[in-house]
Amino acid sequence: MIKLRTYVFIDSLQPQLAAYMATVSQGFLPVPGDACLWMEVAPGMAIHRLTDVALKATRVHLGQQVVERAFGSMVFHHRDQSDVEEAGRAVLHSLRTREDERQKCRVAWSEIVRAITPDHSVLINRQDRRGSMILPGQSMFILETEPAGYIVYAANEAEKAANITLV
């Protein structure tokens, strides 16, 4: 049985998140304004069949696919929200499940580190060269969710709501 862990629809990718996703994308690059759907399932190998269903259902583009033993995830996107929503419905139908049956999001960790030191900022910037850099003196909000796929929704909504930098 395939378990739906994450099902996250994003109506309009914000510029920083779209740019970050493009740096790690193995497939077609998303652009700001695209709608996207992020899905994670268990077991991981099941993601191949679900990717096939999504891509054959509409004109969506596959941005990323990660296949591990325990979990598999995919992100597909398109400028037209209805294509993304329809591809998602096709996948849910093939799973014989509904969006509200996905695993609920749980905040695993959240904290604010204020006034990052120069040493700390250098190490953070070296660890993750895909996003923007954090500068000494800036504060950093850290959020971890379980399943991890929900973090993209939080990042996109934060970018919509406030003047932030995604690191």
PDB file of C-alpha atoms in Angstrom:
ATOM      1  CA  MET A   1       0.000   0.000   0.000  1.00  0.00           C
ATOM      2  CA  ILE A   2       1.250   3.459  -0.910  1.00  0.00           C
ATOM      3  CA  LYS A   3       1.041   6.091   1.826  1.00  0.00           C
ATOM      4  CA  LEU A   4       0.577   9.745   0.868  1.00  0.00           C
ATOM      5  CA  ARG A   5       2.934  11.682   3.122  1.00  0.00           C
ATOM      6  CA  THR A   6       2.949  15.142   1.565  1.00  0.00           C
ATOM      7  CA  TYR A   7       0.609  16.856  -0.876  1.00  0.00           C
ATOM      8  CA  VAL A   8       1.390  20.566  -1.113  1.00  0.00           C
ATOM      9  CA  PHE A   9      -0.164  22.788  -3.778  1.00  0.00           C
ATOM     10  CA  ILE A  10       1.453  26.190  -4.292  1.00  0.00           C
ATOM     11  CA  ASP A  11      -0.617  28.633  -6.318  1.00  0.00           C
ATOM     12  CA  SER A  12       2.217  30.941  -7.343  1.00  0.00           C
ATOM     13  CA  LEU A  13       5.904  30.311  -6.698  1.00  0.00           C
ATOM     14  CA  GLN A  14       7.564  33.363  -5.220  1.00  0.00           C
ATOM     15  CA  PRO A  15      10.842  34.564  -6.791  1.00  0.00           C
ATOM     16  CA  GLN A  16      13.325  33.357  -4.143  1.00  0.00           C
ATOM     17  CA  LEU A  17      11.715  29.950  -3.717  1.00  0.00           C
ATOM     18  CA  ALA A  18      11.490  29.463  -7.491  1.00  0.00           C
ATOM     19  CA  ALA A  19      15.171  30.396  -7.833  1.00  0.00           C
ATOM     20  CA  TYR A  20      16.166  28.037  -5.018  1.00  0.00           C
ATOM     21  CA  MET A  21      14.145  25.188  -6.525  1.00  0.00           C
ATOM     22  CA  ALA A  22      15.794  25.834  -9.891  1.00  0.00           C
ATOM     23  CA  THR A  23      19.263  25.441  -8.369  1.00  0.00           C
ATOM     24  CA  VAL A  24      18.465  21.910  -7.192  1.00  0.00           C
ATOM     25  CA  SER A  25      16.123  20.940 -10.016  1.00  0.00           C
ATOM     26  CA  GLN A  26      17.106  17.881 -12.003  1.00  0.00           C
ATOM     27  CA  GLY A  27      14.317  18.447 -14.495  1.00  0.00           C
ATOM     28  CA  PHE A  28      12.514  21.416 -15.977  1.00  0.00           C
ATOM     29  CA  LEU A  29      13.210  24.651 -14.126  1.00  0.00           C
ATOM     30  CA  PRO A  30      10.320  26.411 -12.386  1.00  0.00           C
ATOM     31  CA  VAL A  31       9.944  30.160 -12.737  1.00  0.00           C
ATOM     32  CA  PRO A  32       8.288  32.705 -10.441  1.00  0.00           C
ATOM     33  CA  GLY A  33       4.527  32.627 -10.840  1.00  0.00           C
ATOM     34  CA  ASP A  34       4.324  28.935 -11.738  1.00  0.00           C
ATOM     35  CA  ALA A  35       1.888  26.804  -9.788  1.00  0.00           C
ATOM     36  CA  CYS A  36       3.442  23.646  -8.400  1.00  0.00           C
ATOM     37  CA  LEU A  37       2.602  20.503  -6.506  1.00  0.00           C
ATOM     38  CA  TRP A  38       5.008  18.780  -4.154  1.00  0.00           C
ATOM     39  CA  MET A  39       4.197  15.167  -3.311  1.00  0.00           C
ATOM     40  CA  GLU A  40       5.937  12.605  -1.126  1.00  0.00           C
ATOM     41  CA  VAL A  41       4.941   8.961  -0.761  1.00  0.00           C
ATOM     42  CA  ALA A  42       6.096   5.797   0.951  1.00  0.00           C
ATOM     43  CA  PRO A  43       7.582   3.506  -0.225  1.00  0.00           C
ATOM     44  CA  GLY A  44       9.955   5.495  -2.392  1.00  0.00           C
ATOM     45  CA  MET A  45       9.872   3.403  -5.558  1.00  0.00           C
ATOM     46  CA  ALA A  46       6.147   4.111  -5.971  1.00  0.00           C
ATOM     47  CA  ILE A  47       6.974   7.653  -7.059  1.00  0.00           C
ATOM     48  CA  HIS A  48       7.920   6.437 -10.553  1.00  0.00           C
ATOM     49  CA  ARG A  49       4.404   5.238 -11.389  1.00  0.00           C
ATOM     50  CA  LEU A  50       2.858   8.351  -9.844  1.00  0.00           C
ATOM     51  CA  THR A  51       5.179  10.595 -11.839  1.00  0.00           C
ATOM     52  CA  ASP A  52       4.061   8.782 -14.978  1.00  0.00           C
ATOM     53  CA  VAL A  53       0.405   9.386 -14.073  1.00  0.00           C
ATOM     54  CA  ALA A  54       0.966  13.111 -13.439  1.00  0.00           C
ATOM     55  CA  LEU A  55       2.959  13.730 -16.615  1.00  0.00           C
ATOM     56  CA  LYS A  56       0.457  11.903 -18.817  1.00  0.00           C
ATOM     57  CA  ALA A  57      -2.565  13.632 -17.267  1.00  0.00           C
ATOM     58  CA  THR A  58      -1.757  17.229 -18.298  1.00  0.00           C
ATOM     59  CA  ARG A  59       0.984  19.533 -19.583  1.00  0.00           C
ATOM     60  CA  VAL A  60       2.876  19.772 -16.258  1.00  0.00           C
ATOM     61  CA  HIS A  61       6.673  19.740 -16.198  1.00  0.00           C
ATOM     62  CA  LEU A  62       8.659  17.586 -13.787  1.00  0.00           C
ATOM     63  CA  GLY A  63      11.027  19.773 -11.795  1.00  0.00           C
ATOM     64  CA  GLN A  64      12.431  17.210  -9.432  1.00  0.00           C
ATOM     65  CA  GLN A  65      12.108  13.587  -8.466  1.00  0.00           C
ATOM     66  CA  VAL A  66      13.836  11.990  -5.485  1.00  0.00           C
ATOM     67  CA  VAL A  67      13.705   8.234  -5.027  1.00  0.00           C
ATOM     68  CA  GLU A  68      14.896   6.667  -1.797  1.00  0.00           C
ATOM     69  CA  ARG A  69      13.993   3.353  -0.252  1.00  0.00           C
ATOM     70  CA  ALA A  70      11.636   4.736   2.387  1.00  0.00           C
ATOM     71  CA  PHE A  71      10.245   7.817   0.625  1.00  0.00           C
ATOM     72  CA  GLY A  72       9.895   9.182  -2.871  1.00  0.00           C
ATOM     73  CA  SER A  73       8.992  12.721  -3.862  1.00  0.00           C
ATOM     74  CA  MET A  74       8.261  14.714  -6.968  1.00  0.00           C
ATOM     75  CA  VAL A  75       7.615  18.323  -7.800  1.00  0.00           C
ATOM     76  CA  PHE A  76       5.773  19.253 -10.950  1.00  0.00           C
ATOM     77  CA  HIS A  77       4.845  22.706 -12.117  1.00  0.00           C
ATOM     78  CA  HIS A  78       3.166  24.695 -14.869  1.00  0.00           C
ATOM     79  CA  ARG A  79       2.153  28.271 -15.517  1.00  0.00           C
ATOM     80  CA  ASP A  80      -1.506  27.168 -15.651  1.00  0.00           C
ATOM     81  CA  GLN A  81      -2.772  26.286 -12.162  1.00  0.00           C
ATOM     82  CA  SER A  82      -5.528  24.092 -13.568  1.00  0.00           C
ATOM     83  CA  ASP A  83      -2.974  21.765 -15.196  1.00  0.00           C
ATOM     84  CA  VAL A  84      -1.185  21.326 -11.872  1.00  0.00           C
ATOM     85  CA  GLU A  85      -4.428  20.747  -9.985  1.00  0.00           C
ATOM     86  CA  GLU A  86      -5.673  18.218 -12.559  1.00  0.00           C
ATOM     87  CA  ALA A  87      -2.382  16.289 -12.513  1.00  0.00           C
ATOM     88  CA  GLY A  88      -2.664  16.155  -8.724  1.00  0.00           C
ATOM     89  CA  ARG A  89      -6.225  14.849  -8.945  1.00  0.00           C
ATOM     90  CA  ALA A  90      -5.085  12.150 -11.379  1.00  0.00           C
ATOM     91  CA  VAL A  91      -2.385  11.007  -8.951  1.00  0.00           C
ATOM     92  CA  LEU A  92      -4.809  10.997  -6.013  1.00  0.00           C
ATOM     93  CA  HIS A  93      -7.281   8.975  -8.101  1.00  0.00           C
ATOM     94  CA  SER A  94      -4.592   6.425  -8.967  1.00  0.00           C
ATOM     95  CA  LEU A  95      -3.793   6.135  -5.246  1.00  0.00           C
ATOM     96  CA  ARG A  96      -7.498   5.826  -4.398  1.00  0.00           C
ATOM     97  CA  THR A  97      -7.088   8.513  -1.773  1.00  0.00           C
ATOM     98  CA  ARG A  98      -7.936  12.158  -1.098  1.00  0.00           C
ATOM     99  CA  GLU A  99      -5.791  15.163  -0.300  1.00  0.00           C
ATOM    100  CA  ASP A 100      -7.142  15.308   3.252  1.00  0.00           C
ATOM    101  CA  GLU A 101      -5.842  11.773   3.881  1.00  0.00           C
ATOM    102  CA  ARG A 102      -2.218  12.890   3.553  1.00  0.00           C
ATOM    103  CA  GLN A 103       0.008  12.788   6.606  1.00  0.00           C
ATOM    104  CA  LYS A 104      -0.589  15.859   8.728  1.00  0.00           C
ATOM    105  CA  CYS A 105       2.173  18.410   9.056  1.00  0.00           C
ATOM    106  CA  ARG A 106       4.001  18.581  12.364  1.00  0.00           C
ATOM    107  CA  VAL A 107       6.457  21.297  13.333  1.00  0.00           C
ATOM    108  CA  ALA A 108       9.533  19.370  14.433  1.00  0.00           C
ATOM    109  CA  TRP A 109      11.642  22.414  15.315  1.00  0.00           C
ATOM    110  CA  SER A 110      11.425  26.191  15.247  1.00  0.00           C
ATOM    111  CA  GLU A 111      13.626  28.876  16.722  1.00  0.00           C
ATOM    112  CA  ILE A 112      15.157  32.263  16.039  1.00  0.00           C
ATOM    113  CA  VAL A 113      18.901  32.793  16.251  1.00  0.00           C
ATOM    114  CA  ARG A 114      19.519  36.526  16.599  1.00  0.00           C
ATOM    115  CA  ALA A 115      22.592  38.451  15.456  1.00  0.00           C
ATOM    116  CA  ILE A 116      24.472  35.638  13.736  1.00  0.00           C
ATOM    117  CA  THR A 117      28.239  35.874  14.340  1.00  0.00           C
ATOM    118  CA  PRO A 118      30.718  36.138  11.444  1.00  0.00           C
ATOM    119  CA  ASP A 119      32.024  32.595  12.066  1.00  0.00           C
ATOM    120  CA  HIS A 120      28.510  31.165  12.137  1.00  0.00           C
ATOM    121  CA  SER A 121      27.469  32.971   8.947  1.00  0.00           C
ATOM    122  CA  VAL A 122      30.526  31.674   7.071  1.00  0.00           C
ATOM    123  CA  LEU A 123      29.733  28.074   8.002  1.00  0.00           C
ATOM    124  CA  ILE A 124      26.035  28.412   7.151  1.00  0.00           C
ATOM    125  CA  ASN A 125      26.908  29.938   3.784  1.00  0.00           C
ATOM    126  CA  ARG A 126      29.400  27.171   3.003  1.00  0.00           C
ATOM    127  CA  GLN A 127      26.929  24.433   3.897  1.00  0.00           C
ATOM    128  CA  ASP A 128      24.221  25.581   1.527  1.00  0.00           C
ATOM    129  CA  ARG A 129      25.350  27.383  -1.597  1.00  0.00           C
ATOM    130  CA  ARG A 130      21.929  27.017  -3.237  1.00  0.00           C
ATOM    131  CA  GLY A 131      20.091  29.840  -1.511  1.00  0.00           C
ATOM    132  CA  SER A 132      20.954  33.375  -0.538  1.00  0.00           C
ATOM    133  CA  MET A 133      23.685  34.054   1.989  1.00  0.00           C
ATOM    134  CA  ILE A 134      23.188  35.165   5.561  1.00  0.00           C
ATOM    135  CA  LEU A 135      25.344  38.055   6.747  1.00  0.00           C
ATOM    136  CA  PRO A 136      26.847  38.618  10.193  1.00  0.00           C
ATOM    137  CA  GLY A 137      24.421  40.469  12.436  1.00  0.00           C
ATOM    138  CA  GLN A 138      21.312  39.155  10.699  1.00  0.00           C
ATOM    139  CA  SER A 139      18.804  36.958  12.492  1.00  0.00           C
ATOM    140  CA  MET A 140      17.744  33.557  11.238  1.00  0.00           C
ATOM    141  CA  PHE A 141      14.428  31.771  11.723  1.00  0.00           C
ATOM    142  CA  ILE A 142      14.762  27.987  11.551  1.00  0.00           C
ATOM    143  CA  LEU A 143      11.746  25.800  10.796  1.00  0.00           C
ATOM    144  CA  GLU A 144      11.712  22.047  10.349  1.00  0.00           C
ATOM    145  CA  THR A 145       8.568  20.108   9.477  1.00  0.00           C
ATOM    146  CA  GLU A 146       7.666  16.440   9.392  1.00  0.00           C
ATOM    147  CA  PRO A 147       7.222  15.372   6.658  1.00  0.00           C
ATOM    148  CA  ALA A 148       9.869  17.721   5.286  1.00  0.00           C
ATOM    149  CA  GLY A 149       7.940  18.488   2.086  1.00  0.00           C
ATOM    150  CA  TYR A 150       5.666  20.898   3.919  1.00  0.00           C
ATOM    151  CA  ILE A 151       8.541  23.338   4.340  1.00  0.00           C
ATOM    152  CA  VAL A 152       8.159  24.540   0.738  1.00  0.00           C
ATOM    153  CA  TYR A 153       4.659  25.797   1.492  1.00  0.00           C
ATOM    154  CA  ALA A 154       5.878  27.610   4.601  1.00  0.00           C
ATOM    155  CA  ALA A 155       8.763  29.215   2.692  1.00  0.00           C
ATOM    156  CA  ASN A 156       6.505  30.355  -0.157  1.00  0.00           C
ATOM    157  CA  GLU A 157       3.904  31.829   2.202  1.00  0.00           C
ATOM    158  CA  ALA A 158       6.600  33.578   4.263  1.00  0.00           C
ATOM    159  CA  GLU A 159       8.019  35.132   1.105  1.00  0.00           C
ATOM    160  CA  LYS A 160       4.536  36.351   0.137  1.00  0.00           C
ATOM    161  CA  ALA A 161       3.904  37.873   3.564  1.00  0.00           C
ATOM    162  CA  ALA A 162       7.181  39.537   4.533  1.00  0.00           C
ATOM    163  CA  ASN A 163      10.463  40.957   3.304  1.00  0.00           C
ATOM    164  CA  ILE A 164      12.649  37.925   4.021  1.00  0.00           C
ATOM    165  CA  THR A 165      15.675  36.190   2.580  1.00  0.00           C
ATOM    166  CA  LEU A 166      15.524  32.447   2.038  1.00  0.00           C
ATOM    167  CA  VAL A 167      18.819  30.821   2.960  1.00  0.00           C
TER     168      VAL A 167
END
